Coordinates of C-alpha atoms and ligand atoms in Angstrom, one line a residue:
M29 CA 0.2 6.9 8.3
N30 CA -1.3 8.9 11.2
A31 CA -0.1 6.3 13.8
A32 CA 3.3 6.3 12.3
V33 CA 3.2 10.0 12.5
R34 CA 2.3 9.8 16.0
A35 CA 4.7 7.5 16.9
V36 CA 7.8 9.5 15.2
V37 CA 6.7 12.7 16.9
R38 CA 6.5 11.0 20.4
T39 CA 9.7 9.0 20.3
A40 CA 11.6 12.2 18.7
L41 CA 10.3 14.2 21.7
Y42 CA 11.2 11.3 24.2
Y43 CA 14.4 11.6 23.1
N44 CA 14.5 15.5 23.2
I45 CA 14.8 16.2 19.4
P46 CA 12.7 19.0 18.2
I47 CA 10.3 17.8 15.4
Y48 CA 8.4 19.4 12.6
A49 CA 5.7 18.4 10.3
I50 CA 6.7 18.9 6.5
H51 CA 3.1 19.3 4.9
R52 CA 2.1 17.7 1.6
G53 CA 5.2 15.7 1.6
Y54 CA 8.3 17.0 -0.8
E55 CA 5.9 19.6 -2.3
G56 CA 5.2 21.4 0.9
M57 CA 9.1 21.0 1.6
I58 CA 9.6 23.2 -1.4
A59 CA 7.0 25.7 -0.4
G60 CA 8.2 25.8 3.1
E61 CA 5.2 24.4 4.6
I62 CA 7.1 23.5 8.2
T63 CA 5.5 23.7 11.5
P64 CA 6.6 22.5 14.8
L65 CA 5.0 19.5 16.6
E66 CA 4.3 18.9 20.1
A67 CA 3.2 15.5 21.8
G68 CA -0.7 16.8 21.9
D69 CA -0.8 17.9 18.3
V70 CA -0.6 14.1 17.2
G71 CA -3.5 12.7 19.7
N72 CA -6.8 11.6 18.7
I73 CA -5.2 10.9 14.9
M74 CA -4.5 7.5 15.3
Q75 CA -7.8 6.1 14.5
R76 CA -8.2 8.6 11.4
G77 CA -7.5 7.3 7.8
G78 CA -5.5 9.3 5.3
T79 CA -3.0 11.5 6.8
V80 CA -3.2 14.7 8.8
I81 CA -0.2 16.2 7.3
K82 CA -1.4 15.8 4.0
T83 CA 0.2 14.2 1.0
A84 CA 1.0 15.0 -2.7
R85 CA 2.7 13.8 -5.9
S86 CA 5.7 16.5 -6.6
V87 CA 6.9 17.0 -9.9
A88 CA 9.0 19.8 -8.6
F89 CA 11.1 17.8 -6.4
L90 CA 12.1 15.9 -9.3
S91 CA 14.3 19.0 -10.6
K92 CA 17.6 19.9 -8.9
E93 CA 16.1 23.4 -8.5
G94 CA 13.1 22.1 -6.7
R95 CA 15.6 20.2 -4.4
K96 CA 17.4 23.3 -3.8
M97 CA 14.4 25.1 -2.6
A98 CA 13.7 22.3 -0.1
Y99 CA 17.2 22.2 1.2
K100 CA 16.7 26.0 1.7
N101 CA 13.9 25.5 3.6
L102 CA 14.9 22.5 5.8
E103 CA 18.1 24.7 6.6
E104 CA 16.2 27.6 8.0
Y105 CA 14.8 25.4 10.5
K106 CA 17.9 23.4 11.3
I107 CA 16.4 20.2 10.2
D108 CA 19.1 17.7 9.4
A109 CA 17.0 14.4 9.2
L110 CA 14.0 13.3 7.8
V111 CA 11.4 10.6 8.3
A112 CA 9.6 10.0 5.0
I113 CA 6.5 7.6 4.6
G114 CA 5.9 6.2 1.0
G115 CA 7.1 4.0 -1.7
N116 CA 9.5 3.7 -4.6
G117 CA 9.2 7.3 -5.3
T118 CA 9.5 8.8 -2.1
F119 CA 12.2 6.5 -1.4
T120 CA 13.9 7.5 -4.7
G121 CA 13.8 11.2 -3.9
A122 CA 15.1 10.9 -0.5
E123 CA 18.4 9.0 -1.9
I124 CA 19.0 11.9 -4.6
F125 CA 18.2 14.3 -1.9
H126 CA 20.8 12.9 0.4
T127 CA 23.4 12.8 -2.5
E128 CA 22.9 16.3 -3.2
W129 CA 22.5 18.1 0.2
G130 CA 23.4 15.4 2.8
I131 CA 20.2 15.1 4.4
R132 CA 19.7 11.7 6.1
T133 CA 16.4 10.0 5.7
I134 CA 14.8 7.2 7.2
G135 CA 12.0 5.6 5.0
I136 CA 8.9 4.0 6.7
P137 CA 6.8 1.6 3.6
G138 CA 3.2 3.5 3.1
T139 CA 1.4 1.7 0.3
I140 CA -1.7 -0.4 0.5
D141 CA -0.4 -2.1 -2.1
N142 CA 2.3 -4.4 -0.1
D143 CA 4.8 -4.4 -2.8
L144 CA 8.0 -3.3 -1.2
Y145 CA 10.9 -5.2 -0.5
G146 CA 12.3 -5.3 3.1
T147 CA 9.0 -5.6 5.1
D148 CA 6.6 -8.4 5.3
Y149 CA 3.7 -5.7 5.4
T150 CA 3.2 -2.2 4.1
L151 CA 1.1 0.4 6.2
G152 CA -2.3 0.2 4.7
F153 CA -2.5 -3.1 3.2
D154 CA -4.2 -4.8 6.2
T155 CA -7.1 -1.9 6.2
A156 CA -7.4 -2.2 2.4
I157 CA -7.8 -6.0 2.3
N158 CA -10.4 -5.9 5.4
T159 CA -12.5 -3.3 3.6
A160 CA -12.4 -5.2 0.3
V161 CA -13.2 -8.6 2.2
D162 CA -16.0 -6.6 3.8
A163 CA -17.3 -5.4 0.5
V164 CA -16.9 -8.7 -1.3
D165 CA -19.0 -10.4 1.5
K166 CA -21.7 -7.7 0.9
I167 CA -21.6 -8.3 -2.8
R168 CA -21.8 -12.2 -2.0
D169 CA -25.4 -11.7 -0.9
T170 CA -26.6 -10.4 -4.2
A171 CA -24.6 -13.1 -6.1
D172 CA -25.8 -15.8 -4.3
S173 CA -29.6 -14.8 -3.9
H174 CA -29.9 -14.0 -7.7
N175 CA -27.4 -17.0 -8.9
R176 CA -25.1 -14.2 -10.4
V177 CA -21.2 -14.2 -11.3
F178 CA -19.6 -10.9 -10.1
F179 CA -16.2 -10.1 -11.3
V180 CA -14.9 -7.8 -8.6
E181 CA -12.0 -5.4 -9.0
V182 CA -9.7 -4.3 -6.3
M183 CA -6.4 -2.0 -6.2
G184 CA -2.9 -3.0 -6.8
R185 CA -1.8 -1.1 -9.9
H186 CA 1.5 -3.3 -10.4
S187 CA 0.9 -6.0 -7.9
G188 CA -1.7 -9.0 -6.6
Y189 CA -1.1 -8.8 -3.0
I190 CA -4.5 -7.1 -2.5
G191 CA -6.3 -9.4 -4.8
L192 CA -4.7 -12.5 -3.6
H193 CA -5.3 -11.7 -0.1
T194 CA -8.9 -10.3 -0.6
G195 CA -9.6 -13.4 -2.6
I196 CA -8.4 -15.9 0.0
G197 CA -10.1 -14.1 2.7
S198 CA -13.3 -14.0 0.8
G199 CA -13.4 -17.3 -0.6
A200 CA -13.5 -16.1 -4.0
G201 CA -14.2 -18.8 -7.0
A202 CA -11.0 -17.5 -8.7
I203 CA -8.5 -14.5 -8.3
L204 CA -6.7 -13.0 -11.4
L205 CA -3.3 -11.6 -10.6
P206 CA -0.7 -10.1 -12.5
E207 CA 1.6 -12.6 -10.9
A208 CA -0.6 -15.3 -12.0
E209 CA -2.8 -14.5 -15.1
K210 CA -5.8 -16.8 -16.4
S211 CA -6.8 -16.9 -20.1
I212 CA -10.4 -16.0 -20.7
D213 CA -10.9 -19.9 -21.9
E214 CA -9.5 -20.9 -18.1
I215 CA -11.9 -18.7 -16.6
V216 CA -14.9 -19.6 -18.6
E217 CA -13.8 -23.3 -17.8
I218 CA -14.1 -22.2 -13.8
L219 CA -17.4 -20.9 -14.2
K220 CA -18.6 -24.1 -16.4
N221 CA -17.2 -26.4 -13.9
S222 CA -18.8 -24.5 -11.0
A223 CA -22.2 -24.7 -12.8
K224 CA -21.6 -28.4 -13.2
R225 CA -21.5 -29.0 -9.4
K226 CA -24.5 -26.5 -9.1
K227 CA -22.9 -23.5 -7.8
L228 CA -24.4 -21.0 -10.0
F229 CA -23.1 -18.0 -8.5
N230 CA -19.3 -17.0 -8.3
L231 CA -17.1 -14.2 -7.1
I232 CA -14.1 -13.8 -9.1
I233 CA -11.5 -11.2 -7.9
V234 CA -9.7 -8.9 -10.5
A235 CA -6.4 -7.3 -9.3
E236 CA -6.3 -3.9 -11.2
G237 CA -2.9 -4.5 -12.5
N238 CA -4.3 -8.0 -14.4
K239 CA -2.4 -7.8 -18.1
N240 CA -6.1 -9.0 -19.6
G241 CA -7.5 -5.8 -18.2
G242 CA -9.8 -4.7 -15.5
A243 CA -13.0 -6.4 -14.5
Q244 CA -15.1 -4.8 -16.8
E245 CA -13.0 -5.8 -19.8
I246 CA -12.6 -9.5 -18.6
A247 CA -16.1 -9.7 -17.8
K248 CA -17.0 -8.3 -21.2
Q249 CA -14.8 -11.0 -23.1
V250 CA -16.1 -14.0 -20.6
K251 CA -19.7 -12.7 -21.4
D252 CA -19.0 -13.1 -25.2
K253 CA -18.0 -16.8 -24.9
I254 CA -20.7 -18.0 -21.9
N255 CA -24.4 -16.6 -21.3
I256 CA -24.7 -16.2 -17.8
D257 CA -25.7 -13.1 -15.7
I258 CA -22.3 -11.1 -14.9
K259 CA -22.1 -8.0 -12.9
V260 CA -19.0 -5.9 -12.2
A261 CA -18.1 -4.1 -9.0
I262 CA -15.0 -1.7 -8.8
I263 CA -14.1 -1.2 -5.3
G264 CA -11.6 1.5 -6.0
H265 CA -10.6 4.1 -3.5
L266 CA -12.9 2.7 -0.7
Q267 CA -9.8 0.4 0.0
R268 CA -7.5 3.7 0.5
G269 CA -9.5 5.4 3.4
G270 CA -11.4 4.7 6.6
S271 CA -10.1 4.0 10.0
P272 CA -7.2 1.9 10.3
T273 CA -6.9 -1.7 11.4
A274 CA -5.5 -2.5 14.9
M275 CA -3.1 -4.6 12.8
D276 CA -2.1 -1.7 10.6
R277 CA -1.9 1.1 13.9
L278 CA 0.4 -1.4 15.5
L279 CA 2.8 -1.9 12.7
A280 CA 2.6 2.2 12.0
S281 CA 3.4 2.4 15.6
R282 CA 6.4 0.0 15.3
M283 CA 7.9 1.5 12.2
G284 CA 7.7 5.1 13.6
F285 CA 9.5 4.3 16.7
A286 CA 12.0 2.2 14.8
A287 CA 12.6 4.9 12.3
V288 CA 13.5 7.4 14.9
E289 CA 15.8 5.0 16.9
G290 CA 17.1 3.7 13.6
L291 CA 18.2 7.6 13.0
L292 CA 19.8 8.0 16.5
A293 CA 21.6 4.4 15.8
G294 CA 23.1 6.2 12.7
H295 CA 21.3 4.5 9.9
Y296 CA 20.0 6.5 7.1
N297 CA 18.7 5.8 3.2
V298 CA 17.2 2.9 4.5
M299 CA 13.4 1.6 5.2
A300 CA 12.3 0.5 8.6
G301 CA 10.5 -2.5 8.0
I302 CA 9.1 -5.7 9.8
V303 CA 10.3 -9.2 8.6
N304 CA 9.4 -12.1 10.5
D305 CA 8.3 -9.7 13.2
E306 CA 12.0 -8.1 13.7
I307 CA 12.7 -4.7 12.7
V308 CA 14.8 -4.8 9.7
Y309 CA 16.5 -1.7 8.2
T310 CA 16.6 -2.3 4.3
P311 CA 18.9 -0.1 2.2
F312 CA 16.9 2.1 -0.3
S313 CA 18.4 0.8 -2.9
E314 CA 17.2 -2.7 -2.3
A315 CA 13.6 -1.5 -1.3
I316 CA 13.2 0.2 -4.4
H317 CA 14.9 -2.1 -6.9
K318 CA 14.4 -6.0 -5.4
A319 CA 11.0 -7.3 -6.4
K320 CA 8.5 -8.3 -3.8
L321 CA 6.0 -10.9 -4.9
P322 CA 3.1 -12.7 -3.4
D323 CA 4.3 -16.2 -2.4
P324 CA 3.7 -18.9 -5.2
Q325 CA 2.5 -21.4 -2.2
L326 CA -0.2 -18.9 -1.3
I327 CA -1.3 -18.7 -4.8
K328 CA -1.4 -22.5 -5.3
M329 CA -3.3 -22.7 -2.0
A330 CA -5.7 -20.0 -3.0
E331 CA -6.3 -22.2 -6.2
I332 CA -6.9 -25.3 -4.6
L333 CA -9.3 -23.6 -2.1
A334 CA -11.0 -22.2 -4.8
M335 CA -12.4 -25.4 -6.2
Ligands
F6P425 O1 -0.1 2.6 -5.2 C1 -1.1 2.5 -4.6 C2 -2.6 2.6 -5.2 O2 -3.4 2.2 -4.3 C3 -2.7 1.4 -6.6 O3 -3.3 0.4 -6.0 C4 -3.8 2.4 -7.2 O4 -3.6 2.1 -8.6 C5 -3.1 3.7 -7.1 O5 -2.7 3.7 -5.9 C6 -4.2 4.9 -7.1 O6 -3.6 6.2 -7.2 P1 -4.5 7.4 -7.6 O7 -5.2 7.6 -6.5 O8 -3.4 8.6 -7.4 O9 -5.0 7.1 -8.5

């Protein structure tokens, strides 16, 4: 996100547009936490995880009164357009805000889950899967040395992208995704088959959004059916932080640049994404409501390679 903030600020300044940071998202907009930015203010931030302008989930912005306060603060600073980094909630709020107060917003897809329609990749996804693969590589050493089965849970509340890409990248023995569930019996079968070919350790990636439960729950149910050494590891919020990968920095720079250029070209209520390596502006209504699911061919490939 910091690389996106840097790109937005520097592109705006290039076009002689005064630019402000609104701290803590819609919460800060309501509270009037708005500060002007210069080029130097966004130096030395792109290698940092998180966001230097902070973020918050805002309940107040869900109310008309809250949005009115936000508008009053923008008016004070003569702010007439916004660049918002976020996902469904952020873009839904921006659309309502435009209908009520006419503020034009362009969105940048920022979620590690990669589940936004209108872009091949979202900000943070590449960093998250690199962190997860690195963690699974380390877990693999214990799994291999001790002949253990590990269920490793990765993030992705409603989406299996992190699970699928981590599973492929770490050579997992099975991947459990909300989009491709496996029954407990199927998992037991996989473990029995790998034991038959003398593979006594295994790594199974579980996306947190799995409908059979998280890694703990699934591991418990498997253990009830087959007596083997099973461990669980939950990678959790490690995936949401740390220095972003070069790929994420590049993506963020391109999207930040495209957001400002898009606003200048008259686009608003759209998300600046990248599809097939080209900048695409997708209406918020589509980005919010259209589903983006992992490619079934990739899921099939992962199954075959995991054998
Ligand atoms: O929506 C992105 C996400 O990273 C999910 O994958 C995860 O479940 C969630 O955020 C965690 O959010 P929080 O830190 O607010 O619990």
